[in-house]
CSV table of C-alpha atoms and ligand atoms in Angstrom, one decimal:
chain,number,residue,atom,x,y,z
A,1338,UNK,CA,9.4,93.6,52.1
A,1339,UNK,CA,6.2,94.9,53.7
A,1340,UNK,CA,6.5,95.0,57.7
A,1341,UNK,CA,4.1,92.6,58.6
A,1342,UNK,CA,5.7,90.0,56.7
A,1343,UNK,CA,8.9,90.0,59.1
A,1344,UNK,CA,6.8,90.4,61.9
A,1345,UNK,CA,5.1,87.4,61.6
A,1346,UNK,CA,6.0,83.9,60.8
A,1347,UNK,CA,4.3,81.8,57.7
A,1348,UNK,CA,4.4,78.6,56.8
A,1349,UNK,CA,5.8,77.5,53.1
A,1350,UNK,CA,4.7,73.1,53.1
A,1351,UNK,CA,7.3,71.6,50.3
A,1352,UNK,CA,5.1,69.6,48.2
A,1353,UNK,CA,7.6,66.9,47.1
A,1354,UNK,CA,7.4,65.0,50.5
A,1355,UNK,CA,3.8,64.8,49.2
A,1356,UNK,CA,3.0,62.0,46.3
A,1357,UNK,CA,3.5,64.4,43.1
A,1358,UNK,CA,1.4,62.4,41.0
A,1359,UNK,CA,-2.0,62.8,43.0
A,1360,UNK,CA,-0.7,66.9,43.7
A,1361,UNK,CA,-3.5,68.4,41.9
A,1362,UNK,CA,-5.9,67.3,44.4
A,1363,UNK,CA,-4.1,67.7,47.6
A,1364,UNK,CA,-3.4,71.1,47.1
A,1365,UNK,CA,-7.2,71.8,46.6
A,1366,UNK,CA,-7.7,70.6,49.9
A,1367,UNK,CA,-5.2,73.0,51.2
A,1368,UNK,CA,-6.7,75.4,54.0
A,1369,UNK,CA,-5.0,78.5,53.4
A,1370,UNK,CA,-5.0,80.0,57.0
A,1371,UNK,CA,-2.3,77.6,57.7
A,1372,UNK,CA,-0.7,76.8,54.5
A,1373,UNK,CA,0.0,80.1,53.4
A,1374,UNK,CA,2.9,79.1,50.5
A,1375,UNK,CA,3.4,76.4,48.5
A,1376,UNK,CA,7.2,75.6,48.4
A,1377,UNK,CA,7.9,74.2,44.9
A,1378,UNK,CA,11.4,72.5,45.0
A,1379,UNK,CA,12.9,72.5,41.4
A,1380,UNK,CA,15.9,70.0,41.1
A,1381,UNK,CA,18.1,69.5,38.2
A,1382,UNK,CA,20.3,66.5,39.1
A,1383,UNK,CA,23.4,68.1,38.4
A,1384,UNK,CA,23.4,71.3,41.3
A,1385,UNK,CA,21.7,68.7,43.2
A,1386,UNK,CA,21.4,65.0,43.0
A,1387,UNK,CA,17.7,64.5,42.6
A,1388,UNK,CA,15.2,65.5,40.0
A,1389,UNK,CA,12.0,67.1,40.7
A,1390,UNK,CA,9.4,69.0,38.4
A,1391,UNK,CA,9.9,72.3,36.0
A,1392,UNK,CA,7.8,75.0,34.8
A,1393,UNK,CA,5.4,73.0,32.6
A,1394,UNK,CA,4.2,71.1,35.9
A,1395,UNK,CA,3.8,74.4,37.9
A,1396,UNK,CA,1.5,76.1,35.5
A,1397,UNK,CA,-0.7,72.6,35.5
A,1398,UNK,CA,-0.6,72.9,39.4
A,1399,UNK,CA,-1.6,76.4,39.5
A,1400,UNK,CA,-5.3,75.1,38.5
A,1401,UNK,CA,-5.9,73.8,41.2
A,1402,UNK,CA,-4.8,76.4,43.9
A,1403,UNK,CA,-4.7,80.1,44.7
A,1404,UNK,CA,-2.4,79.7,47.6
A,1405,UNK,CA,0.7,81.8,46.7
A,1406,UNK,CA,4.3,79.6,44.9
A,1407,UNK,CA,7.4,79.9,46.9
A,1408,UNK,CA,10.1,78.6,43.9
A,1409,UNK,CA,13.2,77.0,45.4
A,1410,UNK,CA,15.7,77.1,42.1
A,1411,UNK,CA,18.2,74.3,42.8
A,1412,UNK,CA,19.5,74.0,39.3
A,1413,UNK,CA,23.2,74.9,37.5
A,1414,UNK,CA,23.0,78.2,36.0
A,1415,UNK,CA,19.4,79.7,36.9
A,1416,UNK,CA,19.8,82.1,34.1
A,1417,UNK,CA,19.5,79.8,31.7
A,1418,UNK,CA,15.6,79.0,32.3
A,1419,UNK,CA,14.9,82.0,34.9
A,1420,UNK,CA,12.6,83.1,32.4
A,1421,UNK,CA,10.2,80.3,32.5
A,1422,UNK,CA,10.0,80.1,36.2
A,1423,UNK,CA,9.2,84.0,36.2
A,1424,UNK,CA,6.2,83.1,33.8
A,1425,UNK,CA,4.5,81.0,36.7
A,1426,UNK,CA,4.3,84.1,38.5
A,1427,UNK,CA,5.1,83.0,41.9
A,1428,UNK,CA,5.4,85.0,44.9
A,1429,UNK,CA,8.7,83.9,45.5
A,1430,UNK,CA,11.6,82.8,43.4
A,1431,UNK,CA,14.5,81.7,44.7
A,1432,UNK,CA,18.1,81.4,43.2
A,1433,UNK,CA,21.0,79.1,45.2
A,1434,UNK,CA,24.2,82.1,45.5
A,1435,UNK,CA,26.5,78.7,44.4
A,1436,UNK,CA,24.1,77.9,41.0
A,1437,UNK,CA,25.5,81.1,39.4
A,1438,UNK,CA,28.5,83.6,38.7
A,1439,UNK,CA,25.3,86.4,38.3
A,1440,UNK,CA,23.2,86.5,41.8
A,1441,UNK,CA,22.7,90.0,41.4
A,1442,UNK,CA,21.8,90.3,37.8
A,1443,UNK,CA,19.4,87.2,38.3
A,1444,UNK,CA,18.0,88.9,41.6
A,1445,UNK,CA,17.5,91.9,39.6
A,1446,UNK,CA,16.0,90.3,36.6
A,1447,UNK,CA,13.3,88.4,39.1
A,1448,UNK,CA,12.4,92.0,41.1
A,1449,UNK,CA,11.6,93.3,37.4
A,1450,UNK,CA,9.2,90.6,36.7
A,1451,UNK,CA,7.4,91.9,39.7
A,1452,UNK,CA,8.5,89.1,41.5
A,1453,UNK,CA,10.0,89.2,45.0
A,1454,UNK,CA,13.6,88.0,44.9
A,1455,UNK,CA,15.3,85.1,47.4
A,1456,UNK,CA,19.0,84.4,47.4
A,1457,UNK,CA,19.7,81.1,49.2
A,1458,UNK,CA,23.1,79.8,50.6
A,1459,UNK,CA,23.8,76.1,51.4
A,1460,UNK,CA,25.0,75.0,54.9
A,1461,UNK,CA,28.8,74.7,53.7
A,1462,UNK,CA,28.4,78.4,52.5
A,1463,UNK,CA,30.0,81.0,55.2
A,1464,UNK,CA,26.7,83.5,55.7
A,1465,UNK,CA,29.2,86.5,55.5
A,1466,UNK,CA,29.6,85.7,51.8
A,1467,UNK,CA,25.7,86.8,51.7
A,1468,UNK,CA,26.2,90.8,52.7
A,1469,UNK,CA,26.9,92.7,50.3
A,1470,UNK,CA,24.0,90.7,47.8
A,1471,UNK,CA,21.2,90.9,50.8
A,1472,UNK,CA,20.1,94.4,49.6
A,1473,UNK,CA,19.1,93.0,45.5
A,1474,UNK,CA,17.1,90.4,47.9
A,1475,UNK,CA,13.4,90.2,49.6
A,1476,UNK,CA,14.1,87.2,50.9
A,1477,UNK,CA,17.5,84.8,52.2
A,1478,UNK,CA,16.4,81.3,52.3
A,1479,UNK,CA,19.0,79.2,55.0
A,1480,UNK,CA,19.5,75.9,53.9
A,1481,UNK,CA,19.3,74.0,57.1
A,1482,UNK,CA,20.2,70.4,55.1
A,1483,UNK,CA,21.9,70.0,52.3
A,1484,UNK,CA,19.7,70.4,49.1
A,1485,UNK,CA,18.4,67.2,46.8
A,1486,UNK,CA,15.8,65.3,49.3
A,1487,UNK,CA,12.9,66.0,51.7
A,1488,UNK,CA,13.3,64.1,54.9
A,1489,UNK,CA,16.7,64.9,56.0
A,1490,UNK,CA,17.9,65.9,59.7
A,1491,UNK,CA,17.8,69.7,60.5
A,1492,UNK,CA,21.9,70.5,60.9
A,1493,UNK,CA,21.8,72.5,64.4
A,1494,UNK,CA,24.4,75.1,63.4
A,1495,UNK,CA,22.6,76.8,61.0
A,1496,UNK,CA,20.3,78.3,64.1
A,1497,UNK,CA,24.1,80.3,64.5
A,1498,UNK,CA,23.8,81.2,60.9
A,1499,UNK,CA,20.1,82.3,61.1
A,1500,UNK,CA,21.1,84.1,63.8
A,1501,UNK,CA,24.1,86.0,62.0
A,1502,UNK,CA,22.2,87.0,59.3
A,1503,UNK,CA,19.5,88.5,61.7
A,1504,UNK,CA,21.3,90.3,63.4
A,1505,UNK,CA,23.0,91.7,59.9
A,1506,UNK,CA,19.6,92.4,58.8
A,1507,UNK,CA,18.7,94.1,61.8
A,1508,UNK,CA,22.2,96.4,62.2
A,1509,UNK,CA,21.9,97.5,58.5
A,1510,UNK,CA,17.6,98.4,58.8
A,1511,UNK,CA,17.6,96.4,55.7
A,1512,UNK,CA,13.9,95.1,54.8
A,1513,UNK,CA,14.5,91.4,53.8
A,1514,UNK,CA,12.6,88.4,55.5
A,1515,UNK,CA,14.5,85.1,56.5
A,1516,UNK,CA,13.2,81.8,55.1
A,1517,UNK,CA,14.4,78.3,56.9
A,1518,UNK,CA,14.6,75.0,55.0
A,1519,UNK,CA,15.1,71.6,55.6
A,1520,UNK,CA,14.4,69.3,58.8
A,1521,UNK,CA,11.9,71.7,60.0
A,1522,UNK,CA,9.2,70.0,62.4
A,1523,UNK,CA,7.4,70.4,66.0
A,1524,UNK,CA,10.9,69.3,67.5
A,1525,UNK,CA,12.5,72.5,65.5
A,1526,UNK,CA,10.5,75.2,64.6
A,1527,UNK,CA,10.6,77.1,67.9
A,1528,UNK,CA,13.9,77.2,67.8
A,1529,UNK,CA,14.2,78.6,63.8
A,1530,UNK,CA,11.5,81.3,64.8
A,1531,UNK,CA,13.3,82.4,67.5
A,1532,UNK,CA,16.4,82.5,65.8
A,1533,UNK,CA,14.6,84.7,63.4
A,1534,UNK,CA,13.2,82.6,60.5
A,1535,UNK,CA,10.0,84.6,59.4
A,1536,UNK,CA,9.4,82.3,56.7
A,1537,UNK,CA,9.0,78.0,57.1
A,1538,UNK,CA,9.1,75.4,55.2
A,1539,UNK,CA,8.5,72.2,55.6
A,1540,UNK,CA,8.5,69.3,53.5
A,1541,UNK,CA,8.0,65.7,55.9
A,1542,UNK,CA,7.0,67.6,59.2
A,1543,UNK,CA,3.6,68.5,57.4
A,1544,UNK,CA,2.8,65.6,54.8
A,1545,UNK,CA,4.1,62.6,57.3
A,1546,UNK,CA,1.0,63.2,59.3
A,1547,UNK,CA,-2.3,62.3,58.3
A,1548,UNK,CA,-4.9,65.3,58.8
A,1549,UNK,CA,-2.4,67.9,56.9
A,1550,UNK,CA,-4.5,70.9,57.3
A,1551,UNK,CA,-4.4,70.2,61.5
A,1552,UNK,CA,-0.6,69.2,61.2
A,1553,UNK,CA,0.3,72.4,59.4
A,1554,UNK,CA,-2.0,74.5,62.1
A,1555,UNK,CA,0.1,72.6,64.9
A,1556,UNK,CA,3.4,74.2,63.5
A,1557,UNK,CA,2.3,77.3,63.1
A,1558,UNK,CA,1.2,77.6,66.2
A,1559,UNK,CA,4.2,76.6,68.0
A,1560,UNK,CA,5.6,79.1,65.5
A,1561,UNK,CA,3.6,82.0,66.7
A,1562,UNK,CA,3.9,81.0,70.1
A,1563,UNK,CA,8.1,81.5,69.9
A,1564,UNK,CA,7.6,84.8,68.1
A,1565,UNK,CA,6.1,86.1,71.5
B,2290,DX5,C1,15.6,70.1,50.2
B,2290,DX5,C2,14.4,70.9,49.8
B,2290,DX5,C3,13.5,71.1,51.0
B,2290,DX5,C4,12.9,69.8,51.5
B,2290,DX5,C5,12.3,70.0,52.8
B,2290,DX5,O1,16.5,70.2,49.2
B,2290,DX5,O2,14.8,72.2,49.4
B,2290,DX5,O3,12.5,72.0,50.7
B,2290,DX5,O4,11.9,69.3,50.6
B,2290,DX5,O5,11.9,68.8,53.3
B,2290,DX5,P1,12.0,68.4,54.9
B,2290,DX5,O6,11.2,69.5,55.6
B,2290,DX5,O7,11.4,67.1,55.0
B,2290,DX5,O8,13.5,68.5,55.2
B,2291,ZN,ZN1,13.3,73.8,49.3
């Protein structure tokens, strides 16, 4: 992971707390000074509850933007279609540590697609499970809701877990940049940041306001500003 990627703080909007049907269009409207990921949440009703969208969709979407994909896998047994997620050549892709008995293998297989790897680990998860898989990983995404739906309340103690794994990452010099999902809005992210969440997404604290471009400049800022 390149230094300046941990030593600044991005922000990763999660397009299903957007109407998917009109997507192609609000993503072209999508300033990418602010917006600097799209967070694709994939959803297989069976690791989670909810459905989402799969590969076929992504490569559509991909028309109609150049802003970099940030794949979150929540599906059972990532291995099965990894392959066609690798294909839509995101930045990111992203397997759940619970979704298979192979996180390494998987984490390898995405790093030789050129891709860079994330492991994430739900809120019931203990973070110490993580160690001794964070160095196959560019990134550890920490689930701050439980996976399946956009809109959910951030659960305070994973700012502990963020927290834990930073300072892991720190102790060990180990070059991996910590992502922060769910409940994530101007009441939140300072706290995340300064946690040490390099990476945010957000799903309904961006696309419940109505100028998105200025809401996701609002967050970043109070992002940058904890940083300091
Ligand atoms: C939850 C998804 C999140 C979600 C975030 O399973 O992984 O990306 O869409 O939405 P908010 O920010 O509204 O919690
Ligand atoms: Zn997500």
């Amino acid at each position: 992971m390149s230094k300046n990627l941990t030593d600044t703080v991005l922000l990763s909007p999660s397009i299903i707390a957007t109407d998917l049907s009109l997507l192609g269009s609000t993503v072209s409207s999508f300033d990418s000074t602010s917006i600097h990921f799209l967070h694709i949440d994939v959803m297989d009703g069976n690791f989670v509850p909810n459905v989402t969208i799969g590969p076929g969709y992504i490569q559509n979407l991909k028309h109609h933007t150049s802003i970099p994909l940030d794949i979150h896998l929540m599906i059972a047994q990532p291995e099965l279609s990894l392959i066609h997620y690798s294909e839509c050549n995101p930045y990111f892709l992203t397997i759940h540590m619970e979704s298979t008995r192979q996180p390494i293998r998987l984490l390898q297989q995405i790093k030789k697609a050129g891709i860079k790897a994330g492991l994430s680990i739900n809120p019931s998860t203990p973070v110490a499970m993580l160690f001794d898989m964070i160095e196959y990983a560019d990134m550890i995404l920490i689930m701050s809701v439980e996976p399946g739906f956009y809109g959910q309340k951030f659960i305070p103690a994973s700012l502990k877990r963020i927290e834990q794994l930073h300072n892991f990452i720190n102790a060990n010099n180990m070059d991996v940049v910590i992502e922060v999902d769910g409940g994530i809005n101007e009441d939140t992210i300072a706290d995340v940041v300064k946690a040490g969440a390099r990476i945010i997404v957000a799903g309904s604290g961006v696309f419940n306001a109505h100028d998105i471009n200025k809401q996701a400049k609002v967050l970043i800022q109070k992002a940058c500003k904890a940083l300091k």
